[in-house]
Tab-separated table of C-alpha atoms in Angstrom:
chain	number	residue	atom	x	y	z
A	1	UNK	CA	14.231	-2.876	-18.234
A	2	UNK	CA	11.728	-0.686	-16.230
A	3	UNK	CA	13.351	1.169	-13.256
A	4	UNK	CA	11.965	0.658	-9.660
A	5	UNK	CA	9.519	3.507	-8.629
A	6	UNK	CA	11.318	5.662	-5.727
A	7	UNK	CA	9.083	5.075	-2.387
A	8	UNK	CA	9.112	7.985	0.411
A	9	UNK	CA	8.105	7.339	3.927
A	10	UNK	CA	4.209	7.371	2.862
A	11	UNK	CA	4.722	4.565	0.525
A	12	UNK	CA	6.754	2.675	2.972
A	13	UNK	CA	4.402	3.093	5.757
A	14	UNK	CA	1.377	2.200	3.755
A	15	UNK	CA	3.024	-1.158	1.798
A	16	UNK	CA	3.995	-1.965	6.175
A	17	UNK	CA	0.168	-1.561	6.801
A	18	UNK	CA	-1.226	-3.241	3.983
A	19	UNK	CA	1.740	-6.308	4.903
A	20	UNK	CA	0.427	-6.774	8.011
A	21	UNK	CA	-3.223	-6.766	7.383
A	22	UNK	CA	-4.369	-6.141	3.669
A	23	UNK	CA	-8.284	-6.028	4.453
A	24	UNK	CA	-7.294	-2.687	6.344
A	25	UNK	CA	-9.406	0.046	4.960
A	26	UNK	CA	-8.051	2.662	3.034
A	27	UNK	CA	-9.601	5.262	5.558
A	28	UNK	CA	-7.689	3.620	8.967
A	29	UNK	CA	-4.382	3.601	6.688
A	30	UNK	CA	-4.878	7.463	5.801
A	31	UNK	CA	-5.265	8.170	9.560
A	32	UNK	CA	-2.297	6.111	10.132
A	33	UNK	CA	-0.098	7.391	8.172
A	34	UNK	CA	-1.626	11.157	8.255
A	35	UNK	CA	-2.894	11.657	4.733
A	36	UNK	CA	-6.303	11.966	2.952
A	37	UNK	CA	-8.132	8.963	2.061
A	38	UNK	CA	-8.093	9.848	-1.741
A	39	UNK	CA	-3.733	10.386	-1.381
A	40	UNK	CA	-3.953	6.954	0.150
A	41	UNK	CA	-5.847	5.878	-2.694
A	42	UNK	CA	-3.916	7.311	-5.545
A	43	UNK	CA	-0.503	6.060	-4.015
A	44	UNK	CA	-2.288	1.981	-3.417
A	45	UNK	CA	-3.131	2.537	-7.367
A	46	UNK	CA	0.193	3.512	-8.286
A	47	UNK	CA	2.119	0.863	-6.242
A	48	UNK	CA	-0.311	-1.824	-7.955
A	49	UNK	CA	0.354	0.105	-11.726
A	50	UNK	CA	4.047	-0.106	-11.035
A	51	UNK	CA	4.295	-4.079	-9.671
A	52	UNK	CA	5.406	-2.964	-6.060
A	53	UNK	CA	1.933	-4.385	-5.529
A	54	UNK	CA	2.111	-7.557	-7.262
A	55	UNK	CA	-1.169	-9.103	-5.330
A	56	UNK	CA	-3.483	-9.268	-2.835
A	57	UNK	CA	-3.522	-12.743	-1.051
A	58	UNK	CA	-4.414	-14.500	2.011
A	59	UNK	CA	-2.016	-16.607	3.864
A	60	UNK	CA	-3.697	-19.511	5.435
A	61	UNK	CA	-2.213	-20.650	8.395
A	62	UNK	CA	-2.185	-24.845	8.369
């Protein structure tokens, strides 16, 4: 059984971003949370790779 990937604040605050609006570009999250587009990058990719990330969806309000 694979072990769940250890998240700092970065992670958290990006996966709270991405919750509440996933079409957020990867630029406004790196301002938000204070890192370089390219770290924000890099830490999307391995949150996807490692099934923190298990989609991207819309939910359609009825």
């Amino acid at each position: 059984m694979a072990t769940a990937p250890v998240l700092d604040s970065f992670d958290r605050a990006i996966l709270d971003l991405l919750q509440r609006d996933n079409t957020l570009p990867q630029r406004e999250i790196a301002e938000a949370v204070h890192l370089s587009t390219p770290a924000v990058q890099r830490r999307i990719k391995r949150l996807q790779d490692s099934g923190v990330i298990a989609a991207n969806v819309a939910v359609v309000a009825a």
